[in-house]
Amino acid sequence: MPRPAAAAAAPPARKVPLRKLLRAASVACGVQFGWALQLSLLTPYVQELGIPHAFASLVWLCGPLSGLLVQPLVGHLSDRIAPAASPLGRRRPFIAAGAASIAAAVLTVGFSADIGRLFGDDITPGTTRLGAICVYLVGFWLLDVGNNATQGPCRAFLADLTENDPRRTRIANAYFSLFMALGNILGYATGAYSGWYWIFPFTVTPSCSISCANLKSAFLLDIIILVITTYITVASVQEPQSFGGDEAEHPGTEQEAFLWELFGSFRYFTLPVWMVLIVTALTWIGWFPFILFDTDWMGREIYRGSPDNPEATQSYHDGVRMGSFGLMLNSVLLGFTSVVLEKLCRKWGAGLVWGVSNILMALCFVAMLVITYVAKNMDYPPSGVPPTGIVIASLVVFTILGAPLAITYSIPYAMAASRVENLGLGQGLAMGILNLAIVIPQVIVSLGSGPWDQLFGGGNAPAFAVAAGASFIGGLVAILGLPRARIGSSRRRGGAHNR
């Protein structure tokens, strides 16, 4: 007996409107607000707590190490949860839990000096505060766990909502980058303002100076923005009930242990997947020294300050705030680039766009080396304020770097989502695998940049030289090894594989 026509074929699912994809990506603003504060203010802050510059990069090691397992683990778990198992589906519970972890972490980091005093820290300027450092490290580790637990599932959530349509996936990732840019602008603008302690006077305590109180106040603002944006994302759209990439998973993976599934999935990778991972790794070897030492470079090399010298502390903090302002300008260009990125990829191809952006990164890092040399050999006025031309040149470099940063935040994820989905792996696992190509270089840079800089006199220039070399090589590999066609353009609709 033939089946009724109604049962012969399921009706096609309605595509999620782009406006809902926009709302679903909004949590990136709240997460990135805190990340911007972390990038601009925390390296100077740990040196205030008494950690020498040579070891400041080691503090960041706990972040990549936690991310090495957290994002793949969260991606794996969210891939395995049935959409009907939770009222929020399978991705959104992890997004909400990650945001809660971030809120707890920024409170711990912001109040680390006060908590350290309760543990008996000597709060005399210039002393090492072991209690505060331990509390800070716990908060920093928790902060990175929360960042990974939020961003990984959110990227996979967007890929689920776009049903692996290459164009819509690129648009969704561009939305995500746009909100990251907005979060960066707000975060860096907050870090550049020095008067938050007037608005939140209770943050100034005997153990927390004005610069510390500004940091604490900024993190309180971060919690407010994070709560708002997380709610918008979680309430924006219902998750789909079926996922094309997940039904095609390899037999038996449901019974495999997580680590075996993660590393065992490497055997399925095609050359295009490996090329994406290689370029991603080289790109982040380039980015991470800048992320670690951007505002520190402005405070030390440009403003000739020092966080551990009372006579040069004010100059250092002036430089840090100017660096935060430069990063805000960077984020403005990042947002503009995110808007036009889809058109650039359609016109030139994602591989070429990514490669050119990496070469632009390399040129910017070389420019920072030149600026460092010029500033070192220039006579400053008696006031100690750096010449205007040096400051403007530094800000221009910071600003230009916003364009390749937007591409780094978007194209690798879109490429990984398209290529790994074609292999039949879940999107959560795909984001976790890409995360390995991000955090392993961060571990290498965290271990090596401080001693490497110290070997050549203690400045930031040696790490930036390595960043320039890695970025340039990554750009060449992207141009020569990645296709210039649009991301996923050769993939046939209906689940056909593009081997």
Coordinates of C-alpha atoms in Angstrom, one line a residue, residues 27-492:
V27 CA 26.5 37.4 23.1
A28 CA 29.9 38.0 21.3
C29 CA 29.6 41.7 22.4
G30 CA 29.4 40.9 26.1
V31 CA 32.1 38.2 25.9
Q32 CA 34.4 40.4 23.9
F33 CA 33.8 43.4 26.2
G34 CA 35.5 41.5 29.0
W35 CA 38.1 40.0 26.6
A36 CA 39.1 43.6 25.6
L37 CA 39.5 44.6 29.2
Q38 CA 41.6 41.4 29.7
L39 CA 43.8 42.2 26.7
S40 CA 44.4 45.8 27.5
L41 CA 44.7 45.9 31.2
L42 CA 45.7 42.6 32.7
T43 CA 49.3 42.3 31.5
P44 CA 50.0 45.7 33.2
Y45 CA 48.0 44.6 36.2
V46 CA 49.9 41.4 36.9
Q47 CA 53.1 43.4 36.8
E48 CA 51.6 45.7 39.5
L49 CA 51.0 42.7 41.6
G50 CA 54.7 41.9 41.4
I51 CA 55.2 39.5 38.5
P52 CA 58.3 40.6 36.4
H53 CA 57.9 41.4 32.8
A54 CA 59.9 38.3 31.8
F55 CA 57.3 36.0 33.4
A56 CA 54.2 38.0 32.6
S57 CA 53.5 35.9 29.5
L58 CA 53.6 32.7 31.6
V59 CA 50.5 34.0 33.5
W60 CA 48.6 33.7 30.2
L61 CA 49.7 30.1 29.9
C62 CA 46.8 28.9 32.1
G63 CA 44.3 30.3 29.5
P64 CA 45.5 28.3 26.5
L65 CA 46.0 25.2 28.6
S66 CA 42.4 25.3 29.8
G67 CA 41.1 26.2 26.3
L68 CA 43.1 23.2 24.9
L69 CA 40.5 20.9 26.4
V70 CA 37.5 23.0 27.4
Q71 CA 36.3 24.1 24.0
P72 CA 36.7 20.7 22.4
L73 CA 35.0 19.1 25.4
V74 CA 32.1 21.5 25.4
G75 CA 31.7 21.2 21.6
H76 CA 31.7 17.4 22.0
L77 CA 29.1 17.5 24.7
S78 CA 26.9 19.9 22.9
D79 CA 27.0 17.8 19.8
R80 CA 25.9 14.8 21.7
I81 CA 22.9 16.3 23.6
A82 CA 19.5 15.8 22.0
P83 CA 17.8 19.1 21.2
A84 CA 14.7 18.0 23.1
A85 CA 16.7 17.1 26.3
S86 CA 16.6 20.7 27.5
P87 CA 14.2 23.6 27.2
L88 CA 17.1 25.6 25.8
G89 CA 18.2 23.0 23.3
R90 CA 21.8 21.6 23.2
R91 CA 23.9 24.7 22.6
R92 CA 22.3 27.4 24.7
P93 CA 22.7 25.8 28.1
F94 CA 26.5 25.9 27.5
I95 CA 26.3 29.5 26.4
A96 CA 24.5 30.5 29.5
A97 CA 26.8 28.5 31.8
G98 CA 29.8 30.0 30.1
A99 CA 28.5 33.5 30.6
A100 CA 28.0 32.8 34.3
S101 CA 31.5 31.5 34.6
I102 CA 32.8 34.7 33.0
A103 CA 30.8 36.9 35.5
A104 CA 32.3 34.9 38.4
A105 CA 35.8 35.2 36.9
V106 CA 35.8 38.9 36.4
L107 CA 34.7 39.5 40.0
T108 CA 37.5 37.2 41.2
V109 CA 40.1 39.0 39.0
G110 CA 38.9 42.5 39.8
F111 CA 38.8 41.9 43.6
S112 CA 42.1 39.8 43.7
A113 CA 44.1 42.6 45.4
D114 CA 41.4 42.9 48.1
I115 CA 41.1 39.2 48.6
G116 CA 45.0 38.9 48.7
R117 CA 45.1 41.4 51.5
L118 CA 42.8 39.2 53.5
F119 CA 45.3 36.4 53.0
G120 CA 48.0 38.6 54.5
D121 CA 49.6 40.4 51.5
D122 CA 51.9 43.3 52.1
I123 CA 50.3 46.1 50.2
T124 CA 53.4 48.4 50.1
P125 CA 54.0 49.6 46.5
G126 CA 56.7 47.5 44.7
T127 CA 56.2 44.3 46.8
T128 CA 55.1 41.0 45.4
R129 CA 51.6 40.1 46.5
L130 CA 51.5 36.3 46.5
G131 CA 48.0 36.0 47.8
A132 CA 46.6 38.3 45.1
I133 CA 48.6 36.6 42.4
C134 CA 47.1 33.2 43.4
V135 CA 43.5 34.6 43.4
Y136 CA 44.2 36.3 40.1
L137 CA 45.4 33.1 38.5
V138 CA 42.3 31.3 39.6
G139 CA 40.1 34.0 38.2
F140 CA 42.1 34.2 35.0
W141 CA 41.8 30.4 34.5
L142 CA 38.0 30.5 35.1
L143 CA 37.7 33.5 32.7
D144 CA 39.3 31.6 29.9
V145 CA 37.1 28.5 30.7
G146 CA 34.1 30.7 30.5
N147 CA 35.2 32.3 27.2
N148 CA 35.7 29.0 25.6
A149 CA 32.5 27.5 27.0
T150 CA 30.6 30.4 25.5
Q151 CA 32.2 31.2 22.2
G152 CA 32.6 27.6 20.9
P153 CA 28.9 26.6 21.4
C154 CA 27.8 30.0 20.0
R155 CA 29.8 29.5 16.8
A156 CA 28.3 26.0 16.5
F157 CA 24.9 27.4 17.3
L158 CA 25.2 29.8 14.4
A159 CA 26.4 27.0 12.1
D160 CA 23.3 24.9 13.1
L161 CA 21.0 27.8 12.4
T162 CA 22.4 28.4 9.0
E163 CA 22.0 24.7 8.1
N164 CA 25.5 24.7 6.7
D165 CA 24.6 27.0 3.8
P166 CA 28.1 28.5 3.0
R167 CA 26.9 32.0 2.3
R168 CA 24.6 32.2 5.4
T169 CA 27.4 30.7 7.5
R170 CA 29.8 33.5 6.3
I171 CA 27.1 36.1 7.1
A172 CA 26.5 34.6 10.6
N173 CA 30.2 34.6 11.3
A174 CA 30.4 38.2 10.0
Y175 CA 27.6 39.1 12.5
F176 CA 29.6 37.4 15.2
S177 CA 32.7 39.4 14.3
L178 CA 30.7 42.6 14.1
F179 CA 29.5 42.1 17.7
M180 CA 33.0 41.2 18.7
A181 CA 34.1 44.6 17.2
L182 CA 31.4 46.4 19.2
G183 CA 32.4 44.6 22.4
N184 CA 36.0 45.6 21.7
I185 CA 35.1 49.2 21.1
L186 CA 33.2 49.4 24.4
G187 CA 35.8 47.4 26.3
Y188 CA 38.9 49.4 25.0
A189 CA 37.0 52.7 25.5
T190 CA 36.3 51.7 29.0
G191 CA 40.0 50.7 29.6
A192 CA 41.1 54.1 28.1
Y193 CA 39.0 56.1 30.6
S194 CA 40.7 56.8 33.9
G195 CA 37.8 58.2 35.9
W196 CA 35.7 55.1 36.7
Y197 CA 36.7 55.2 40.3
W198 CA 34.7 58.5 40.6
I199 CA 31.6 56.7 39.4
F200 CA 32.3 53.7 41.6
P201 CA 34.1 55.2 44.6
F202 CA 33.7 52.0 46.7
T203 CA 36.2 50.3 44.4
V204 CA 39.1 52.3 45.9
T205 CA 40.5 50.5 48.9
P206 CA 43.8 50.4 50.8
S207 CA 44.9 47.4 48.7
C208 CA 43.5 48.7 45.4
S209 CA 44.9 51.9 43.9
I210 CA 43.2 54.1 41.4
S211 CA 44.4 52.1 38.4
C212 CA 43.2 48.9 40.2
A213 CA 39.9 50.5 41.0
N214 CA 39.4 51.5 37.4
L215 CA 40.0 47.8 36.4
K216 CA 37.5 46.7 39.0
S217 CA 34.9 49.2 37.9
A218 CA 35.3 48.2 34.3
F219 CA 34.7 44.5 35.1
L220 CA 31.5 45.5 37.0
L221 CA 30.3 47.1 33.8
D222 CA 31.3 44.0 31.9
I223 CA 28.9 41.9 34.0
I224 CA 26.0 44.1 33.2
I225 CA 26.6 44.0 29.4
L226 CA 27.3 40.3 29.5
V227 CA 23.9 39.5 31.2
I228 CA 22.0 41.6 28.7
T229 CA 23.7 40.1 25.6
T230 CA 23.5 36.5 26.9
Y231 CA 19.8 36.9 27.4
I232 CA 19.3 38.3 23.9
T233 CA 21.2 35.3 22.4
V234 CA 19.4 32.6 24.5
A235 CA 16.0 34.1 23.8
S236 CA 16.5 35.0 20.2
V237 CA 15.6 31.8 18.3
Q238 CA 14.7 28.2 18.9
E239 CA 17.3 25.6 18.0
P240 CA 16.6 23.3 15.0
Q241 CA 15.5 19.8 15.9
S242 CA 17.8 18.1 13.3
F243 CA 21.3 18.8 12.2
G244 CA 22.5 17.6 8.8
G245 CA 26.2 17.2 9.7
D246 CA 25.5 15.1 12.8
E247 CA 23.4 12.3 11.3
A248 CA 26.3 11.5 9.0
E249 CA 28.8 10.9 11.7
H250 CA 31.1 8.0 11.5
P251 CA 29.8 4.7 12.9
G252 CA 30.6 4.0 16.5
T253 CA 31.6 7.5 17.5
E254 CA 28.9 7.7 20.1
Q255 CA 30.7 5.1 22.1
E256 CA 34.2 6.6 21.7
A257 CA 35.9 8.4 24.5
F258 CA 36.2 12.1 24.0
L259 CA 39.9 12.5 23.6
W260 CA 40.0 9.5 21.2
E261 CA 37.3 11.1 19.1
L262 CA 39.0 14.4 19.1
F263 CA 42.4 13.2 18.0
G264 CA 41.1 10.2 16.2
S265 CA 39.1 12.6 13.9
F266 CA 42.4 13.7 12.4
R267 CA 42.6 10.6 10.3
Y268 CA 39.5 11.8 8.4
F269 CA 41.0 15.2 7.5
T270 CA 41.6 16.1 3.9
L271 CA 44.4 18.3 2.7
P272 CA 42.1 21.5 2.6
V273 CA 41.3 20.9 6.3
W274 CA 44.9 20.6 7.2
M275 CA 45.7 23.8 5.3
V276 CA 43.1 25.7 7.3
L277 CA 44.6 24.4 10.6
I278 CA 48.2 25.3 9.5
V279 CA 47.3 28.8 8.4
T280 CA 45.2 29.3 11.6
A281 CA 48.2 28.2 13.8
L282 CA 50.6 30.5 12.0
T283 CA 48.1 33.4 12.2
W284 CA 47.9 33.0 16.0
I285 CA 51.6 32.8 16.5
G286 CA 51.5 36.2 14.9
W287 CA 48.6 37.6 16.9
F288 CA 49.4 36.3 20.4
P289 CA 52.6 38.4 21.1
F290 CA 50.6 41.5 20.1
I291 CA 47.7 40.4 22.3
L292 CA 50.0 39.9 25.2
F293 CA 52.0 43.0 25.0
D294 CA 50.1 45.7 23.0
T295 CA 49.4 48.1 25.7
D296 CA 52.6 47.1 27.6
W297 CA 54.6 48.0 24.5
M298 CA 52.9 51.4 24.4
G299 CA 53.6 52.0 28.1
R300 CA 57.3 50.8 28.0
E301 CA 58.7 51.5 24.5
I302 CA 56.7 54.5 23.5
Y303 CA 56.0 56.3 26.9
R304 CA 59.2 54.9 28.5
G305 CA 57.3 53.9 31.7
S306 CA 57.6 51.0 34.0
P307 CA 54.9 49.4 36.3
D308 CA 57.5 48.4 38.9
N309 CA 59.3 51.8 39.1
P310 CA 57.4 54.3 41.2
E311 CA 59.0 57.3 39.3
A312 CA 57.8 55.9 36.0
T313 CA 54.5 54.3 36.9
Q314 CA 52.4 57.3 35.8
S315 CA 54.1 57.4 32.4
Y316 CA 53.5 53.7 32.0
H317 CA 49.7 54.0 32.8
D318 CA 49.4 56.9 30.4
G319 CA 50.8 54.7 27.7
V320 CA 48.5 51.8 28.7
R321 CA 45.5 54.1 28.4
M322 CA 46.8 55.4 25.0
G323 CA 47.2 51.8 23.9
S324 CA 43.6 51.1 24.9
F325 CA 42.5 54.0 22.8
G326 CA 44.5 52.6 19.9
L327 CA 42.8 49.2 20.3
M328 CA 39.4 51.0 20.3
L329 CA 40.3 52.5 16.9
N330 CA 41.4 49.0 15.9
S331 CA 37.9 47.7 16.8
V332 CA 36.2 50.4 14.7
L333 CA 38.1 49.2 11.6
L334 CA 37.4 45.6 12.7
G335 CA 33.6 46.3 12.7
F336 CA 33.8 48.0 9.3
T337 CA 35.8 45.1 7.8
S338 CA 33.3 42.6 9.2
V339 CA 30.5 44.4 7.3
V340 CA 32.3 44.3 3.9
L341 CA 34.0 40.9 4.4
E342 CA 31.3 38.9 2.6
K343 CA 31.7 41.0 -0.5
L344 CA 35.5 40.7 -0.4
C345 CA 35.3 36.9 -0.2
R346 CA 32.8 36.8 -3.1
K347 CA 35.1 38.9 -5.2
W348 CA 38.6 37.6 -4.4
G349 CA 38.0 34.3 -2.7
A350 CA 38.4 33.6 1.0
G351 CA 41.9 32.1 0.7
L352 CA 43.4 35.2 -1.0
V353 CA 41.6 37.5 1.4
W354 CA 43.0 35.6 4.4
G355 CA 46.5 35.5 2.9
V356 CA 46.7 39.2 2.1
S357 CA 45.4 40.0 5.6
N358 CA 48.3 38.0 7.2
I359 CA 50.9 39.8 5.1
L360 CA 49.3 43.1 6.2
M361 CA 49.7 41.9 9.8
A362 CA 53.4 41.1 9.1
L363 CA 54.0 44.6 7.7
C364 CA 52.3 46.2 10.8
F365 CA 54.5 44.2 13.2
V366 CA 57.6 45.3 11.2
A367 CA 56.3 48.9 11.5
M368 CA 56.1 48.4 15.3
L369 CA 59.8 47.3 15.3
V370 CA 60.7 50.4 13.3
I371 CA 58.8 52.6 15.7
T372 CA 60.5 51.0 18.7
Y373 CA 63.9 51.7 17.2
V374 CA 63.1 55.3 16.4
A375 CA 61.6 56.0 19.8
K376 CA 64.6 54.4 21.5
N377 CA 67.0 56.7 19.7
M378 CA 65.0 59.9 19.9
D379 CA 65.4 62.6 22.5
Y380 CA 62.1 63.2 24.5
P381 CA 61.2 66.6 25.9
P382 CA 61.8 67.2 29.7
S383 CA 58.2 66.4 30.5
G384 CA 58.8 62.8 29.2
V385 CA 55.8 62.9 26.9
P386 CA 56.6 61.1 23.7
P387 CA 56.7 63.2 20.5
T388 CA 53.3 63.4 18.8
G389 CA 54.5 61.8 15.6
I390 CA 55.6 58.6 17.4
V391 CA 52.2 58.4 19.2
I392 CA 50.3 58.9 16.0
A393 CA 52.4 56.3 14.1
S394 CA 51.7 53.8 16.9
L395 CA 48.0 54.5 16.8
V396 CA 47.9 54.1 13.0
V397 CA 49.5 50.7 13.3
F398 CA 47.0 49.6 16.0
T399 CA 44.1 50.8 13.9
I400 CA 45.2 49.1 10.7
L401 CA 45.6 45.8 12.5
G402 CA 41.8 45.8 13.0
A403 CA 41.2 44.7 9.4
P404 CA 43.2 41.4 9.6
L405 CA 41.8 40.8 13.0
A406 CA 38.2 40.8 11.6
I407 CA 39.3 38.3 9.0
T408 CA 40.9 36.1 11.7
Y409 CA 37.7 36.2 13.7
S410 CA 35.6 35.1 10.7
I411 CA 37.2 33.3 7.8
P412 CA 38.9 30.4 9.7
Y413 CA 35.6 29.5 11.4
A414 CA 33.6 29.6 8.2
M415 CA 36.2 27.5 6.4
A416 CA 36.3 25.0 9.2
A417 CA 32.5 24.8 9.5
S418 CA 32.2 24.1 5.8
R419 CA 35.1 21.7 5.4
V420 CA 34.7 19.7 8.6
E421 CA 30.9 19.4 8.0
N422 CA 31.6 17.8 4.7
L423 CA 33.5 15.1 6.5
G424 CA 30.4 14.3 8.6
L425 CA 31.7 15.7 11.9
G426 CA 29.6 17.7 14.3
Q427 CA 29.9 21.5 14.3
G428 CA 30.8 21.5 18.0
L429 CA 33.7 19.2 17.4
A430 CA 34.7 21.2 14.4
M431 CA 35.0 24.3 16.5
G432 CA 37.0 22.4 19.1
I433 CA 39.4 21.1 16.5
L434 CA 40.0 24.6 15.2
N435 CA 40.5 25.7 18.7
L436 CA 43.5 23.3 19.0
A437 CA 45.1 25.2 16.1
I438 CA 44.6 28.4 18.1
V439 CA 45.6 27.5 21.7
I440 CA 48.6 25.3 20.9
P441 CA 50.4 28.3 19.3
Q442 CA 49.3 30.4 22.3
V443 CA 51.0 27.8 24.6
I444 CA 54.2 28.0 22.6
V445 CA 54.2 31.9 22.7
S446 CA 53.3 32.0 26.4
L447 CA 56.2 29.7 27.2
G448 CA 58.7 31.4 25.0
S449 CA 58.0 35.1 24.5
G450 CA 59.0 36.3 28.0
P451 CA 62.4 34.5 28.1
W452 CA 62.9 35.3 24.4
D453 CA 62.4 39.0 25.0
Q454 CA 64.6 38.9 28.1
L455 CA 67.4 37.3 26.0
F456 CA 67.5 40.4 23.8
G457 CA 67.2 43.0 26.6
G458 CA 63.8 42.7 28.1
G459 CA 61.7 44.7 25.6
N460 CA 58.8 43.5 23.5
A461 CA 60.5 43.8 20.1
P462 CA 61.9 40.2 19.8
A463 CA 58.4 38.7 20.2
F464 CA 57.0 41.1 17.6
A465 CA 59.8 40.0 15.2
V466 CA 58.6 36.4 15.6
A467 CA 55.0 37.5 15.1
A468 CA 56.0 39.2 11.8
G469 CA 57.7 36.1 10.5
A470 CA 54.9 33.8 11.4
S471 CA 52.2 36.1 9.9
F472 CA 54.1 36.4 6.6
I473 CA 54.6 32.7 6.2
G474 CA 50.9 32.1 7.1
G475 CA 50.0 34.6 4.4
L476 CA 52.0 32.8 1.8
V477 CA 50.6 29.4 2.7
A478 CA 47.0 30.8 2.6
I479 CA 47.5 32.4 -0.9
L480 CA 49.2 29.3 -2.3
G481 CA 47.4 26.5 -0.4
L482 CA 43.8 27.6 0.1
P483 CA 41.3 27.8 -2.7
R484 CA 40.4 31.2 -4.1
A485 CA 36.8 30.1 -4.7
R486 CA 34.1 31.2 -2.3
I487 CA 33.9 29.2 0.9
G488 CA 31.9 26.0 0.1
S489 CA 30.9 27.3 -3.3
S490 CA 31.6 23.9 -5.0
R491 CA 29.5 22.0 -2.4
R492 CA 26.3 20.8 -3.9

